[in-house]
PDB file of C-alpha atoms in Angstrom:
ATOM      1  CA  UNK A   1       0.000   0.000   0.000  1.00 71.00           C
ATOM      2  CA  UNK A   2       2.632   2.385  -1.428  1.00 73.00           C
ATOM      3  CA  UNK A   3       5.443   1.524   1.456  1.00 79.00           C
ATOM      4  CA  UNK A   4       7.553   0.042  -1.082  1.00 77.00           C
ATOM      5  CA  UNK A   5      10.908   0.213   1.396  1.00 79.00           C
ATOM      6  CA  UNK A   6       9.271  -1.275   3.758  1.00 81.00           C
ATOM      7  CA  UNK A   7       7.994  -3.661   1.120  1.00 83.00           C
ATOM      8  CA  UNK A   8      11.240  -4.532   0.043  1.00 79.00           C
ATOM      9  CA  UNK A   9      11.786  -5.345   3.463  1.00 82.00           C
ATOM     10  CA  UNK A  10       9.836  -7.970   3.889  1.00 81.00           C
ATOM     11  CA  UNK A  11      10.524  -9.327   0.184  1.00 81.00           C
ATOM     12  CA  UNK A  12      13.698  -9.539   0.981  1.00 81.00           C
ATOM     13  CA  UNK A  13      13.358 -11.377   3.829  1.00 86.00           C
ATOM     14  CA  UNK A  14      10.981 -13.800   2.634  1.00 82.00           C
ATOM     15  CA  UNK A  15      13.505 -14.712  -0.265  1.00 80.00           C
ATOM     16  CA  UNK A  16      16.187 -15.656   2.295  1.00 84.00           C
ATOM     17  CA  UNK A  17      13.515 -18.266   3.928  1.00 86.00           C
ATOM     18  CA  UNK A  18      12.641 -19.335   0.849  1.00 84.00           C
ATOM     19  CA  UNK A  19      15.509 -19.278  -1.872  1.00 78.00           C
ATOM     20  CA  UNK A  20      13.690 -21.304  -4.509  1.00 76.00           C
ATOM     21  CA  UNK A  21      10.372 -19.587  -4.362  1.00 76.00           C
ATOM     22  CA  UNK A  22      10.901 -16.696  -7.506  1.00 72.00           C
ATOM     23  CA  UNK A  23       8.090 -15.385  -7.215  1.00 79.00           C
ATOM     24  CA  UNK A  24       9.316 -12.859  -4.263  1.00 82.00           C
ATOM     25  CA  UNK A  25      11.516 -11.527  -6.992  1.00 81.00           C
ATOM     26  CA  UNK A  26       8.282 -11.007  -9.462  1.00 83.00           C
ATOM     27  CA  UNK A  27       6.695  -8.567  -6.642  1.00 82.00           C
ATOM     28  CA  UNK A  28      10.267  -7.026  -5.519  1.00 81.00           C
ATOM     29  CA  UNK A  29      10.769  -5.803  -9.323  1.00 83.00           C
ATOM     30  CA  UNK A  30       7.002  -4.478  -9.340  1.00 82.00           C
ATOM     31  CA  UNK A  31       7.477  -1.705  -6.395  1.00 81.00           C
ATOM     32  CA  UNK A  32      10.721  -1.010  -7.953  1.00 82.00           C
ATOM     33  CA  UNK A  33       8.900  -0.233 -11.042  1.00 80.00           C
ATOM     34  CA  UNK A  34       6.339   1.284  -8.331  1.00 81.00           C
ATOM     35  CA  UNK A  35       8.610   3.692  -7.413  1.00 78.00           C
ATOM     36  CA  UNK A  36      10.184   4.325 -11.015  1.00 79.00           C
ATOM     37  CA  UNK A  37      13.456   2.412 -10.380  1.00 82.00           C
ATOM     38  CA  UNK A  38      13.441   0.786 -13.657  1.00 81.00           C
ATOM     39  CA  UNK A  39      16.938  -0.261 -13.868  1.00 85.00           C
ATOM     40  CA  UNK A  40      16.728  -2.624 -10.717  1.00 85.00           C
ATOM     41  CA  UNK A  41      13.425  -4.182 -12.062  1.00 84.00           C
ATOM     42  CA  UNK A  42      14.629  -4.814 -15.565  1.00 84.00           C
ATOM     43  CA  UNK A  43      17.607  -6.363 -13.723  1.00 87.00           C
ATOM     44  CA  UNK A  44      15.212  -8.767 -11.766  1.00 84.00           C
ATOM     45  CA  UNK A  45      13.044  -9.325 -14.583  1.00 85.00           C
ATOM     46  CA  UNK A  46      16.022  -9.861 -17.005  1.00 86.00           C
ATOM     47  CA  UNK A  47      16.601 -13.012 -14.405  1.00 84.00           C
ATOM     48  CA  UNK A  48      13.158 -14.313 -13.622  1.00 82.00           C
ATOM     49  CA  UNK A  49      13.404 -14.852 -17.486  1.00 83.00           C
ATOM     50  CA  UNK A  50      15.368 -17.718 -17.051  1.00 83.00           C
ATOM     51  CA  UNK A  51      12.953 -19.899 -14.803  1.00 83.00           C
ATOM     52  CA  UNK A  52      10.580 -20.975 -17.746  1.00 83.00           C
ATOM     53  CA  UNK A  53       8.041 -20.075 -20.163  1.00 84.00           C
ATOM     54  CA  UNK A  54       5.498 -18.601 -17.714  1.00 85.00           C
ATOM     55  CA  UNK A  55       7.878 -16.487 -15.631  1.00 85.00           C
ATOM     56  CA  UNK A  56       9.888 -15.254 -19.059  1.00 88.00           C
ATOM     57  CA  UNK A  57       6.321 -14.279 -20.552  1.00 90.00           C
ATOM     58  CA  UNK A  58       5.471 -12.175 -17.685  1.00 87.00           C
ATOM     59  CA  UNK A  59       8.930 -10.578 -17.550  1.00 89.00           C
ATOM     60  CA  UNK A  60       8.798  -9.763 -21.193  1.00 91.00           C
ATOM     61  CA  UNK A  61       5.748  -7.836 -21.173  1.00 90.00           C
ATOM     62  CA  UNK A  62       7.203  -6.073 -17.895  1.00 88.00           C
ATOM     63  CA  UNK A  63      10.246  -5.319 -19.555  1.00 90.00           C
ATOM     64  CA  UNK A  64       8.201  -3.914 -22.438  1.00 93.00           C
ATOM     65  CA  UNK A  65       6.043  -1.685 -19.892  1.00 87.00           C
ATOM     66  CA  UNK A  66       9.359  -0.384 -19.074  1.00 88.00           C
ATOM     67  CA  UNK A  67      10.654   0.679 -22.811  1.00 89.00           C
ATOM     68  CA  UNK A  68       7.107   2.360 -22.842  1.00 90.00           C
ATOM     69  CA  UNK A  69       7.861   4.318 -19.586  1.00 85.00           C
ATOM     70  CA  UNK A  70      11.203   5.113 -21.280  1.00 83.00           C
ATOM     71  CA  UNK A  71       9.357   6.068 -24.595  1.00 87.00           C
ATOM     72  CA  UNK A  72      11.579   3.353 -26.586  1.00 90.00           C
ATOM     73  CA  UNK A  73       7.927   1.852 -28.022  1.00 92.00           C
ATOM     74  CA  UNK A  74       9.173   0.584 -30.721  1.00 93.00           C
ATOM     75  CA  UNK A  75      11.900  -1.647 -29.144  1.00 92.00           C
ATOM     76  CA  UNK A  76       8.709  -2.651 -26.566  1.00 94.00           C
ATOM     77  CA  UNK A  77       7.094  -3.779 -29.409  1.00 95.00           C
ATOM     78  CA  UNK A  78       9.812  -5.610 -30.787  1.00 94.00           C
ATOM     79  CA  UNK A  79      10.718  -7.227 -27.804  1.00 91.00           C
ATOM     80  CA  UNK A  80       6.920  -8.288 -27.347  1.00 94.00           C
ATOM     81  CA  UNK A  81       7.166  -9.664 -31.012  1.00 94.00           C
ATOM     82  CA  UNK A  82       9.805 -11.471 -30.446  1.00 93.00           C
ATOM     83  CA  UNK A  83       8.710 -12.763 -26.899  1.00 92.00           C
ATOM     84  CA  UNK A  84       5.495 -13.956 -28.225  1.00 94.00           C
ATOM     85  CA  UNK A  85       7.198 -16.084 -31.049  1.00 92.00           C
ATOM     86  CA  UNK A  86       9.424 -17.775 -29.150  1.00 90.00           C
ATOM     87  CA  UNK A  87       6.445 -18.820 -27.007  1.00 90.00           C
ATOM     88  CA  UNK A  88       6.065 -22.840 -27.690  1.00 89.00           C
ATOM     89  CA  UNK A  89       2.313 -22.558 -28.163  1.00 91.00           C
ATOM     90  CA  UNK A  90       0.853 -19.504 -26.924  1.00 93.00           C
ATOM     91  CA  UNK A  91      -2.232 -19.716 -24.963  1.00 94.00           C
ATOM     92  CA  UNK A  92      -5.480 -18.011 -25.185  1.00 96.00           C
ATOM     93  CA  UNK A  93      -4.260 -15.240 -22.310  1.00 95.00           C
ATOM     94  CA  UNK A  94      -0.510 -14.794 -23.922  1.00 95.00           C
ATOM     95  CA  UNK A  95      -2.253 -14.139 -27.576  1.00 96.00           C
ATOM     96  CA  UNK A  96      -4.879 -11.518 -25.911  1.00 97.00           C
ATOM     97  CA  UNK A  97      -1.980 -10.096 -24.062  1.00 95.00           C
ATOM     98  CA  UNK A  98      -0.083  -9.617 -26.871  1.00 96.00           C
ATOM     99  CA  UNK A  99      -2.902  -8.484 -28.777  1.00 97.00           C
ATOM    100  CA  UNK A 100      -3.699  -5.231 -26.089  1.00 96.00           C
ATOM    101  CA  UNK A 101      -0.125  -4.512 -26.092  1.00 96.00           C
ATOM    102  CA  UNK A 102      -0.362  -3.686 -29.712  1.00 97.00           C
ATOM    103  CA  UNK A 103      -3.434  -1.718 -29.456  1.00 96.00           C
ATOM    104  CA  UNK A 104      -2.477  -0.032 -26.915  1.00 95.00           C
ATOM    105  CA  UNK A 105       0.687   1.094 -28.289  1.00 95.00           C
ATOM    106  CA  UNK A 106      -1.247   1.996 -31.805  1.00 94.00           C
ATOM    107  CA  UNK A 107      -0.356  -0.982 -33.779  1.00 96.00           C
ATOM    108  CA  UNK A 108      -3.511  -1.585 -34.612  1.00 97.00           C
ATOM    109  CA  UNK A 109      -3.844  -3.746 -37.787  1.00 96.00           C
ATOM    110  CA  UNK A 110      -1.189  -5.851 -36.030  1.00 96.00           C
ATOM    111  CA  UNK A 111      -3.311  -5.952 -33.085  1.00 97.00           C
ATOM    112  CA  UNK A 112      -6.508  -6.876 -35.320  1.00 97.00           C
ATOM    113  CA  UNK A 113      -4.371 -10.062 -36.342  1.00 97.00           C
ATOM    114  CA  UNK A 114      -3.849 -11.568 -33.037  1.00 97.00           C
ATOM    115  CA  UNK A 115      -7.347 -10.709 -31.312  1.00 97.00           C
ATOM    116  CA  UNK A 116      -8.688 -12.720 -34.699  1.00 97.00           C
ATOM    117  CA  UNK A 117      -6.688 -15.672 -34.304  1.00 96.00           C
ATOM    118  CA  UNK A 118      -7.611 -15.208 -30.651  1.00 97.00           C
ATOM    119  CA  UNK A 119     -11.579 -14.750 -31.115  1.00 97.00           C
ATOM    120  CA  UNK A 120     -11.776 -17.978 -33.893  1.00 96.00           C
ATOM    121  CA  UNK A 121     -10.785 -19.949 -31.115  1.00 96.00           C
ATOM    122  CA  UNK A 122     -12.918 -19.262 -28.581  1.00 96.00           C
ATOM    123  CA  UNK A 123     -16.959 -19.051 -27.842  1.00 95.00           C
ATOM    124  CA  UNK A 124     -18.788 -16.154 -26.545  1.00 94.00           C
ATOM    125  CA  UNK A 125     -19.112 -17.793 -23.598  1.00 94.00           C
ATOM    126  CA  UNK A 126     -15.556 -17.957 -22.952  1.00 96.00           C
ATOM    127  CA  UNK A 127     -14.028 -14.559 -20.514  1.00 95.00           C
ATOM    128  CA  UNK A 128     -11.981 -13.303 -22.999  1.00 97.00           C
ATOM    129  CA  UNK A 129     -14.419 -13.302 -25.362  1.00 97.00           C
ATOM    130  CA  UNK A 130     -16.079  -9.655 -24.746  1.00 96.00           C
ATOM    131  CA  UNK A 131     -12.696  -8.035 -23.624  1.00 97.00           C
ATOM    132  CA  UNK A 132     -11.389  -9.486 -26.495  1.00 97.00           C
ATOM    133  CA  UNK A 133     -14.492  -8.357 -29.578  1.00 97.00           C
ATOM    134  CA  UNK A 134     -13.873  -4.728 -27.690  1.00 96.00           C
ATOM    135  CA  UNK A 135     -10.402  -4.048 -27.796  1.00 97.00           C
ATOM    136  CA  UNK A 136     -10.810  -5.626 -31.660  1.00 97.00           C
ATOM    137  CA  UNK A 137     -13.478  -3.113 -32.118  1.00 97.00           C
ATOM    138  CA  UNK A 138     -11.575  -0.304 -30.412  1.00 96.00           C
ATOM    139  CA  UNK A 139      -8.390  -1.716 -33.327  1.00 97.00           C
ATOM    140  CA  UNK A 140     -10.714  -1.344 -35.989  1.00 97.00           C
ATOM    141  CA  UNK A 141     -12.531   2.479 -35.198  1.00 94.00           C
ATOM    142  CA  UNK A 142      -9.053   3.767 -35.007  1.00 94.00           C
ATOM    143  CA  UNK A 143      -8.444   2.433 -38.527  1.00 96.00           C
ATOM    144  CA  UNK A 144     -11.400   3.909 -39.838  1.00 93.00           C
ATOM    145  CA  UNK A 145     -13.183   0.448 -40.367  1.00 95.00           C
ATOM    146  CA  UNK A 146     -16.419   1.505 -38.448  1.00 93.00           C
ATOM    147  CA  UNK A 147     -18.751  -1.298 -39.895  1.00 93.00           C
ATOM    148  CA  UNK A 148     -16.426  -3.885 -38.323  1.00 96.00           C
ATOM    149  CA  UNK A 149     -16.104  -1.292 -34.677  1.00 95.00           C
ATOM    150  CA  UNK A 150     -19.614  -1.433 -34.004  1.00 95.00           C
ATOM    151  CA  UNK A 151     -19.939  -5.322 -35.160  1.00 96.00           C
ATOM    152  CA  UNK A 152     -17.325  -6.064 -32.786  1.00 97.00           C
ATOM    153  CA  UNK A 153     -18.922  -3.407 -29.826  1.00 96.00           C
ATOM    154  CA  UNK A 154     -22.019  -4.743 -30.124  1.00 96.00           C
ATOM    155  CA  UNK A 155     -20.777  -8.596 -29.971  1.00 97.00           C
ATOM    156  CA  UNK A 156     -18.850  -7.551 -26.682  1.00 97.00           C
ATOM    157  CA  UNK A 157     -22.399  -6.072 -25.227  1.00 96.00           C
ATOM    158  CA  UNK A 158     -24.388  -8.951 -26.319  1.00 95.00           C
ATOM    159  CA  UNK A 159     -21.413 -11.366 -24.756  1.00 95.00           C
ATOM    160  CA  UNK A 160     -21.613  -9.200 -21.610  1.00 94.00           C
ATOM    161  CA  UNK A 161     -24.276  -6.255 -21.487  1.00 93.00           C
ATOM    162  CA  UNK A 162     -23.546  -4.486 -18.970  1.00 91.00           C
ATOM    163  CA  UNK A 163     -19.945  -3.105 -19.809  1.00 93.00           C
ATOM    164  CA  UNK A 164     -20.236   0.539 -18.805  1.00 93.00           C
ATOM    165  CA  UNK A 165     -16.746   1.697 -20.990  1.00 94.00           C
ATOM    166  CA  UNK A 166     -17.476  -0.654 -23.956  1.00 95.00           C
ATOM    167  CA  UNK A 167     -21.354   1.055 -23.820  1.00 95.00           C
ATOM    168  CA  UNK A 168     -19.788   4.733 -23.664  1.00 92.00           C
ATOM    169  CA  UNK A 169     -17.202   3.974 -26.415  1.00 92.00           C
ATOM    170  CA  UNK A 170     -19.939   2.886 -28.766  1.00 94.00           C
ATOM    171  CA  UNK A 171     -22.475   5.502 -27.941  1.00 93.00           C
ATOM    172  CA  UNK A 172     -20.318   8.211 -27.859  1.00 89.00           C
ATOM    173  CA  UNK A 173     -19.249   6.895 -31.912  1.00 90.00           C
ATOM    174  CA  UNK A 174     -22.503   7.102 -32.791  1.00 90.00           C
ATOM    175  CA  UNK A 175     -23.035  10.280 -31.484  1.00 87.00           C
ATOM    176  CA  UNK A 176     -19.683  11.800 -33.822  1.00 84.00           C
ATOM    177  CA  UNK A 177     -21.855  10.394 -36.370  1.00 85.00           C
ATOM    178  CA  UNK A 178     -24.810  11.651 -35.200  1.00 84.00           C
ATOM    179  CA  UNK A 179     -26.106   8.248 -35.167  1.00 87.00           C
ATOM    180  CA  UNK A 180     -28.575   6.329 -33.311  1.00 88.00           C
ATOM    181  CA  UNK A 181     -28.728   9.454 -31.184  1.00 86.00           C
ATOM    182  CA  UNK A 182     -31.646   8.110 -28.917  1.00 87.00           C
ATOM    183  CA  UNK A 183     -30.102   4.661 -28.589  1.00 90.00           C
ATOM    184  CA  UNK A 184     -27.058   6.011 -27.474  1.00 90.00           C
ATOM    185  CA  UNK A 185     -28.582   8.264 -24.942  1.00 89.00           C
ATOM    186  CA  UNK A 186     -30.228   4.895 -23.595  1.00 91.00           C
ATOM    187  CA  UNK A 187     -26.268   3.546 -23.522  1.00 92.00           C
ATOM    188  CA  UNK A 188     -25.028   5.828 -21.803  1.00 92.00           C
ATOM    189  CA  UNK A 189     -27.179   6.436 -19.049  1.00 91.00           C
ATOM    190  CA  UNK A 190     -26.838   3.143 -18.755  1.00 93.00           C
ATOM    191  CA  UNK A 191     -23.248   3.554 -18.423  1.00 93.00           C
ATOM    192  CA  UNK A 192     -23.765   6.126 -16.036  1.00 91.00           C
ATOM    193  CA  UNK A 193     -25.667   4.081 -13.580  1.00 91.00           C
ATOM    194  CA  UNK A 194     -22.695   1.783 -13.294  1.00 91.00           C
ATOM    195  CA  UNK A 195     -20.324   4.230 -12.989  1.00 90.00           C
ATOM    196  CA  UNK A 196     -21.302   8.118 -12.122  1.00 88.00           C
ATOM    197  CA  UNK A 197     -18.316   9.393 -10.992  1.00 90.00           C
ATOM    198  CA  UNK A 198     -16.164   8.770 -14.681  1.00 92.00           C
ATOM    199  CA  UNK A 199     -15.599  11.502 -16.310  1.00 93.00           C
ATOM    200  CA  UNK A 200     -15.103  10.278 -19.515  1.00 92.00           C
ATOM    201  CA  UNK A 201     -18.738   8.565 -19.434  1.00 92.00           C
ATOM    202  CA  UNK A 202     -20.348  12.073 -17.736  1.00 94.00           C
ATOM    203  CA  UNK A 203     -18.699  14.384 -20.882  1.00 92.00           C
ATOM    204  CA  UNK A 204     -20.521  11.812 -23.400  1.00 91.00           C
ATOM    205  CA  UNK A 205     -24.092  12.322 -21.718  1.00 91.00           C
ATOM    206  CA  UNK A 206     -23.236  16.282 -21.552  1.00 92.00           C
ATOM    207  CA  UNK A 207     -22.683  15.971 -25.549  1.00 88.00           C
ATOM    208  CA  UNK A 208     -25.852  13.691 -25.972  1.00 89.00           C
ATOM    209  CA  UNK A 209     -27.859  15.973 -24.498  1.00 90.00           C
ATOM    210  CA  UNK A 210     -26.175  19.247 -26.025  1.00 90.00           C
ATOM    211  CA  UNK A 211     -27.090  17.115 -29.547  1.00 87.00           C
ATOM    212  CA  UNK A 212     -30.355  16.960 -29.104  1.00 87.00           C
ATOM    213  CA  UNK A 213     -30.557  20.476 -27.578  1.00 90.00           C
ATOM    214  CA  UNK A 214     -31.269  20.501 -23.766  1.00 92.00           C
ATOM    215  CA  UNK A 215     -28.621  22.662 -23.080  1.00 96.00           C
ATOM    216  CA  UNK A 216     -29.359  23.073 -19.793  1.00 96.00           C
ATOM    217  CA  UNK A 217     -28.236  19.353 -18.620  1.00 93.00           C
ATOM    218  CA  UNK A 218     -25.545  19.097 -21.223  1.00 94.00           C
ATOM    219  CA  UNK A 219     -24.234  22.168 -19.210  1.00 96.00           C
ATOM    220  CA  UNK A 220     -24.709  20.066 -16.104  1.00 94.00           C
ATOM    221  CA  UNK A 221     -22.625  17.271 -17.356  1.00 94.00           C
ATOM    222  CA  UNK A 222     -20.242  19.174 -18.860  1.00 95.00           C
ATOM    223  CA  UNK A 223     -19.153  20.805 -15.735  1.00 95.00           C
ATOM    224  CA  UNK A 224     -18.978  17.915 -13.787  1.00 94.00           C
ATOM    225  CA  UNK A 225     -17.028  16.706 -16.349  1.00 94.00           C
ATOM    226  CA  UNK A 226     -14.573  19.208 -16.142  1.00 94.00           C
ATOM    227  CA  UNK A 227     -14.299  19.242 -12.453  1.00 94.00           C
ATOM    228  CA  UNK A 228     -13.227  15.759 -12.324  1.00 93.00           C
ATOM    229  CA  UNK A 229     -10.443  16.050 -14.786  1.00 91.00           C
ATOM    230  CA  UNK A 230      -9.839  19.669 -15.104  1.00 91.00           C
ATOM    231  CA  UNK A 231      -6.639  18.996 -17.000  1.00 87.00           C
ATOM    232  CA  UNK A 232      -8.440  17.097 -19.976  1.00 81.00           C
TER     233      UNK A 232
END
């Protein structure tokens, strides 16, 4: 709970009673990274590599993190690429892993590749199945492909309905588009019941309602929106 010395501490002293267990070392490099010490966690992690596929995958996409704290993305993203590939057979979890990393670092057709591969394999009953049709969907509006977006949003919702970020990102698209305009409303309220103190999800009602011209709640919103992230 942010007393990462005293943290250390006790990490420390649990890997002297246990020598074999390397798993201390996984959360030891986290509060270094914790505390912006990123040279003695990509020392650890550089080290935990060595003890197996699972413990190399998860010090790979550390190590990645890192290069993206650094603003090296595109070594991250080559070290990712090269992490995955070397993986024996990746699971389910390593491919979606993989596949956010991309997204999230704006490789997005790359990133459209692996949640494919990812979402063939797997039923909509499955866990990853709605994270996995969003973050796809999120890969495709960025890329202009908006047909395929809102296929992919709305398979996330009808996998899990109640997704209060996947409902805002979809009604706030149609609303750019000026779209759907009453359905979307209906979405994000929604959204809002789940989760009223987000500012991104307040600012989307505030422009629903300043499109269909009650300017007197979008100025409500708005506000609120502002005072909760007054640096956006």
């Amino acid at each position: 709970q942010n007393l990462y010395s005293l943290s250390n501490l006790y990490i420390n002293l649990a890997k002297y009673l246990n020598q074999d267990f390397y798993s201390y070392n996984t959360l030891l490099a986290e509060n270094f990274l914790m505390i912006e010490n990123y040279k003695k966690g990509n020392k650890i992690y550089l080290v935990l590599k060595k003890f197996g596929e699972i413990y190399s995958w998860h010090s790979s996409k550390q190590l990645a993190l890192i290069e993206v704290q650094r603003l090296e993305t595109e070594k991250a993203i080559k070290l990712m690429e090269k992490s995955y590939l070397n993986l024996n057979t990746p699971n389910l979890y390593q491919t979606y892993d993989f596949a956010q990393f991309l997204k999230n670092n704006k490789e997005f057709e790359k990133s459209i590749k692996y949640y494919s591969i990812l979402i063939d394999k797997i039923s909509q009953s499955h866990e990853l199945y709605a994270k996995a049709t969003d973050g796809r969907g999120i890969a495709f509006e960025r890329i202009g492909d908006w047909k395929k977006a809102e296929r992919d949003f709305l398979n996330s919702l009808k996998a899990k309905p109640n997704q209060a970020y996947v409902l805002n990102y979809l009604a706030y698209s149609w609303l750019e588009r000026d779209y759907k305009i009453n359905e979307a409303m209906e979405m994000l309220e929604k959204a809002y019941s789940r989760e009223n103190n987000d500012p991104y999800i307040i600012d989307s009602i505030g422009w629903a309602y300043y499109l269909i011209n009650d300017y007197v709640k979008a100025e409500q919103f708005l506000k609120r929106a502002v005072q909760l992230m007054p640096d956006d």
